[in-house]
Amino acid sequence: MTTSDGPDARDDAGLLLSDAERLHALTALGDHYAAGRLGDAEFHARSGDVAAARTLGALTASFRDLPGGVPLESVDGRIVQAASGSGAGGELVPASSSSPAVPTRHDPDRELEEIKRKGRAVEAWDGVVVGATLVVFLVLQVIVGWDYAWIVWPSLALTLGLPRAIMHFTDDDEELYDELKDEDAKARKARLRAANERIRELGDGRERPAG
């Protein structure tokens, strides 16, 4: 990806990479791996290619199917970090619920994804409600000076329970969601650790080409 429009635009792919630029590309690739977009073998192969890349164009194949593309671009003959970023830090977006459902039988994976979707929605609602209640409490107590401002807190039980009742998100579902979230966090942490170890290994020059 280049931004130059002049007659030498085709030569931008041949711009030589610095060690810092190569490390930036490796880090972006590691983020994609941590996000679950790449498997172990695929990340190992691509990170080796990135570490061995000499030019900007040589990075294209390693990022061809990743969101944001190559995390570097050329501007006026210089290599800079891409403005759009790699988007690697973002989480994977689950498929739309409007997609045609092929299986008609009970699908455990589908049910788990539905619990995750509901859990994320409930968490978001909880954050909004707690934040709004705190603001109301502070306004009533500090600004208005009402001695009974504390009365807003008991209403939380009802307000927080509404989305759970509407979405049929039971206590068992919430417990399972917490377990799934912990598992996802552990898996992401393991991928991040593996990515960092791989980047360190490549940074030591163990897989860098001679010369």
GROMACS .gro file of C-alpha atoms in nm:
model
  211
    1MET     CA    1   0.000   0.000   0.000
    2THR     CA    2   0.151   0.332  -0.109
    3THR     CA    3   0.034   0.689  -0.118
    4SER     CA    4   0.273   0.821  -0.381
    5ASP     CA    5   0.111   0.914  -0.713
    6GLY     CA    6   0.417   1.024  -0.905
    7PRO     CA    7   0.600   0.838  -1.184
    8ASP     CA    8   0.816   0.654  -0.928
    9ALA     CA    9   0.519   0.511  -0.733
   10ARG     CA   10   0.591   0.162  -0.863
   11ASP     CA   11   0.939   0.182  -0.710
   12ASP     CA   12   0.804   0.238  -0.356
   13ALA     CA   13   0.775  -0.138  -0.307
   14GLY     CA   14   1.151  -0.155  -0.341
   15LEU     CA   15   1.221   0.081  -0.052
   16LEU     CA   16   1.455  -0.086   0.196
   17LEU     CA   17   1.325  -0.159   0.547
   18SER     CA   18   1.506  -0.057   0.863
   19ASP     CA   19   1.526  -0.288   1.164
   20ALA     CA   20   1.273  -0.071   1.348
   21GLU     CA   21   1.028  -0.090   1.057
   22ARG     CA   22   1.071  -0.465   1.032
   23LEU     CA   23   1.010  -0.496   1.408
   24HIS     CA   24   0.693  -0.285   1.375
   25ALA     CA   25   0.564  -0.525   1.108
   26LEU     CA   26   0.651  -0.823   1.328
   27THR     CA   27   0.467  -0.669   1.622
   28ALA     CA   28   0.157  -0.607   1.408
   29LEU     CA   29   0.169  -0.968   1.289
   30GLY     CA   30   0.200  -1.083   1.650
   31ASP     CA   31  -0.111  -0.883   1.737
   32HIS     CA   32  -0.304  -1.058   1.460
   33TYR     CA   33  -0.181  -1.391   1.597
   34ALA     CA   34  -0.287  -1.298   1.950
   35ALA     CA   35  -0.629  -1.200   1.817
   36GLY     CA   36  -0.670  -1.552   1.674
   37ARG     CA   37  -0.648  -1.463   1.305
   38LEU     CA   38  -0.341  -1.681   1.250
   39GLY     CA   39  -0.263  -2.034   1.364
   40ASP     CA   40   0.067  -2.135   1.523
   41ALA     CA   41   0.227  -2.273   1.206
   42GLU     CA   42   0.099  -1.985   0.993
   43PHE     CA   43   0.231  -1.723   1.234
   44HIS     CA   44   0.567  -1.900   1.254
   45ALA     CA   45   0.598  -1.905   0.875
   46ARG     CA   46   0.484  -1.548   0.819
   47SER     CA   47   0.694  -1.403   1.100
   48GLY     CA   48   0.997  -1.569   0.946
   49ASP     CA   49   0.914  -1.409   0.610
   50VAL     CA   50   0.870  -1.067   0.772
   51ALA     CA   51   1.198  -1.097   0.960
   52ALA     CA   52   1.372  -1.183   0.634
   53ALA     CA   53   1.201  -0.907   0.433
   54ARG     CA   54   1.440  -0.648   0.289
   55THR     CA   55   1.189  -0.424   0.113
   56LEU     CA   56   0.844  -0.277   0.174
   57GLY     CA   57   0.696  -0.483  -0.108
   58ALA     CA   58   0.824  -0.804   0.045
   59LEU     CA   59   0.579  -0.760   0.333
   60THR     CA   60   0.271  -0.772   0.112
   61ALA     CA   61   0.231  -1.149   0.102
   62SER     CA   62   0.245  -1.183   0.482
   63PHE     CA   63  -0.038  -0.930   0.533
   64ARG     CA   64  -0.240  -0.995   0.216
   65ASP     CA   65  -0.547  -1.137   0.396
   66LEU     CA   66  -0.523  -0.952   0.729
   67PRO     CA   67  -0.738  -0.649   0.824
   68GLY     CA   68  -0.558  -0.324   0.752
   69GLY     CA   69  -0.303  -0.487   0.525
   70VAL     CA   70   0.065  -0.400   0.555
   71PRO     CA   71   0.115  -0.181   0.867
   72LEU     CA   72   0.369   0.033   0.677
   73GLU     CA   73   0.333   0.256   0.373
   74SER     CA   74   0.539   0.498   0.167
   75VAL     CA   75   0.485   0.874   0.176
   76ASP     CA   76   0.702   1.094  -0.043
   77GLY     CA   77   0.964   0.824  -0.070
   78ARG     CA   78   0.972   0.754   0.304
   79ILE     CA   79   0.840   0.451   0.494
   80VAL     CA   80   0.593   0.540   0.771
   81GLN     CA   81   0.345   0.351   0.982
   82ALA     CA   82   0.017   0.310   0.798
   83ALA     CA   83  -0.246   0.560   0.911
   84SER     CA   84  -0.518   0.294   0.914
   85GLY     CA   85  -0.311   0.068   1.139
   86SER     CA   86  -0.334  -0.306   1.131
   87GLY     CA   87  -0.646  -0.320   1.344
   88ALA     CA   88  -0.478  -0.612   1.510
   89GLY     CA   89  -0.563  -0.512   1.857
   90GLY     CA   90  -0.930  -0.537   1.788
   91GLU     CA   91  -1.131  -0.842   1.867
   92LEU     CA   92  -1.280  -1.074   1.610
   93VAL     CA   93  -1.637  -0.980   1.519
   94PRO     CA   94  -1.873  -1.276   1.532
   95ALA     CA   95  -2.074  -1.357   1.223
   96SER     CA   96  -2.402  -1.172   1.193
   97SER     CA   97  -2.701  -1.346   1.341
   98SER     CA   98  -2.881  -1.274   1.013
   99SER     CA   99  -2.662  -1.526   0.833
  100PRO     CA  100  -2.857  -1.827   0.712
  101ALA     CA  101  -2.860  -2.099   0.976
  102VAL     CA  102  -2.786  -2.434   0.823
  103PRO     CA  103  -2.801  -2.670   1.122
  104THR     CA  104  -3.145  -2.720   1.273
  105ARG     CA  105  -3.033  -2.937   1.564
  106HIS     CA  106  -2.890  -2.816   1.892
  107ASP     CA  107  -2.546  -2.666   1.825
  108PRO     CA  108  -2.329  -2.630   2.140
  109ASP     CA  109  -2.083  -2.393   1.970
  110ARG     CA  110  -2.366  -2.172   1.852
  111GLU     CA  111  -2.512  -2.166   2.203
  112LEU     CA  112  -2.179  -2.068   2.354
  113GLU     CA  113  -2.142  -1.784   2.103
  114GLU     CA  114  -2.492  -1.666   2.193
  115ILE     CA  115  -2.401  -1.665   2.563
  116LYS     CA  116  -2.090  -1.463   2.483
  117ARG     CA  117  -2.295  -1.215   2.281
  118LYS     CA  118  -2.549  -1.171   2.560
  119GLY     CA  119  -2.275  -1.148   2.822
  120ARG     CA  120  -2.096  -0.868   2.636
  121ALA     CA  121  -2.425  -0.679   2.597
  122VAL     CA  122  -2.504  -0.718   2.969
  123GLU     CA  123  -2.154  -0.602   3.066
  124ALA     CA  124  -2.189  -0.293   2.848
  125TRP     CA  125  -2.528  -0.215   3.003
  126ASP     CA  126  -2.389  -0.262   3.355
  127GLY     CA  127  -2.111  -0.012   3.285
  128VAL     CA  128  -2.354   0.249   3.153
  129VAL     CA  129  -2.599   0.205   3.441
  130VAL     CA  130  -2.338   0.213   3.717
  131GLY     CA  131  -2.172   0.518   3.563
  132ALA     CA  132  -2.504   0.703   3.525
  133THR     CA  133  -2.608   0.615   3.880
  134LEU     CA  134  -2.280   0.747   4.017
  135VAL     CA  135  -2.325   1.074   3.829
  136VAL     CA  136  -2.682   1.114   3.960
  137PHE     CA  137  -2.566   1.037   4.315
  138LEU     CA  138  -2.288   1.297   4.300
  139VAL     CA  139  -2.518   1.560   4.154
  140LEU     CA  140  -2.785   1.503   4.420
  141GLN     CA  141  -2.541   1.488   4.710
  142VAL     CA  142  -2.274   1.740   4.616
  143ILE     CA  143  -2.452   1.992   4.396
  144VAL     CA  144  -2.813   1.970   4.519
  145GLY     CA  145  -2.712   1.882   4.875
  146TRP     CA  146  -2.989   1.624   4.919
  147ASP     CA  147  -2.929   1.411   5.230
  148TYR     CA  148  -3.112   1.114   5.080
  149ALA     CA  149  -2.905   1.089   4.763
  150TRP     CA  150  -2.806   0.737   4.866
  151ILE     CA  151  -3.153   0.621   4.765
  152VAL     CA  152  -3.042   0.594   4.402
  153TRP     CA  153  -2.818   0.296   4.482
  154PRO     CA  154  -3.092   0.046   4.578
  155SER     CA  155  -3.249   0.107   4.237
  156LEU     CA  156  -2.942  -0.055   4.078
  157ALA     CA  157  -3.072  -0.404   4.156
  158LEU     CA  158  -3.380  -0.342   3.943
  159THR     CA  159  -3.203  -0.149   3.667
  160LEU     CA  160  -2.924  -0.406   3.628
  161GLY     CA  161  -3.175  -0.690   3.627
  162LEU     CA  162  -3.380  -0.554   3.335
  163PRO     CA  163  -3.145  -0.652   3.049
  164ARG     CA  164  -3.089  -0.994   3.206
  165ALA     CA  165  -3.465  -1.054   3.218
  166ILE     CA  166  -3.521  -0.923   2.865
  167MET     CA  167  -3.243  -1.136   2.714
  168HIS     CA  168  -3.318  -1.438   2.936
  169PHE     CA  169  -2.962  -1.422   3.069
  170THR     CA  170  -2.977  -1.646   3.376
  171ASP     CA  171  -2.734  -1.676   3.667
  172ASP     CA  172  -2.606  -2.001   3.516
  173ASP     CA  173  -2.548  -1.823   3.185
  174GLU     CA  174  -2.358  -1.546   3.363
  175GLU     CA  175  -2.140  -1.798   3.547
  176LEU     CA  176  -2.065  -1.979   3.220
  177TYR     CA  177  -1.991  -1.648   3.047
  178ASP     CA  178  -1.735  -1.561   3.316
  179GLU     CA  179  -1.567  -1.900   3.264
  180LEU     CA  180  -1.562  -1.854   2.886
  181LYS     CA  181  -1.416  -1.504   2.927
  182ASP     CA  182  -1.141  -1.641   3.151
  183GLU     CA  183  -1.060  -1.913   2.897
  184ASP     CA  184  -1.045  -1.660   2.613
  185ALA     CA  185  -0.819  -1.434   2.821
  186LYS     CA  186  -0.583  -1.725   2.898
  187ALA     CA  187  -0.573  -1.829   2.532
  188ARG     CA  188  -0.500  -1.472   2.421
  189LYS     CA  189  -0.229  -1.440   2.685
  190ALA     CA  190  -0.067  -1.762   2.565
  191ARG     CA  191  -0.072  -1.639   2.204
  192LEU     CA  192   0.076  -1.303   2.306
  193ARG     CA  193   0.354  -1.479   2.497
  194ALA     CA  194   0.428  -1.704   2.198
  195ALA     CA  195   0.425  -1.402   1.966
  196ASN     CA  196   0.669  -1.211   2.189
  197GLU     CA  197   0.901  -1.512   2.212
  198ARG     CA  198   0.890  -1.553   1.834
  199ILE     CA  199   0.967  -1.183   1.778
  200ARG     CA  200   1.256  -1.201   2.027
  201GLU     CA  201   1.388  -1.511   1.853
  202LEU     CA  202   1.377  -1.339   1.516
  203GLY     CA  203   1.526  -1.023   1.664
  204ASP     CA  204   1.828  -1.224   1.775
  205GLY     CA  205   1.895  -1.293   1.410
  206ARG     CA  206   1.861  -1.668   1.435
  207GLU     CA  207   1.642  -1.682   1.125
  208ARG     CA  208   1.774  -1.374   0.947
  209PRO     CA  209   1.933  -1.445   0.609
  210ALA     CA  210   2.308  -1.417   0.582
  211GLY     CA  211   2.441  -1.097   0.428
   0.00000   0.00000   0.00000
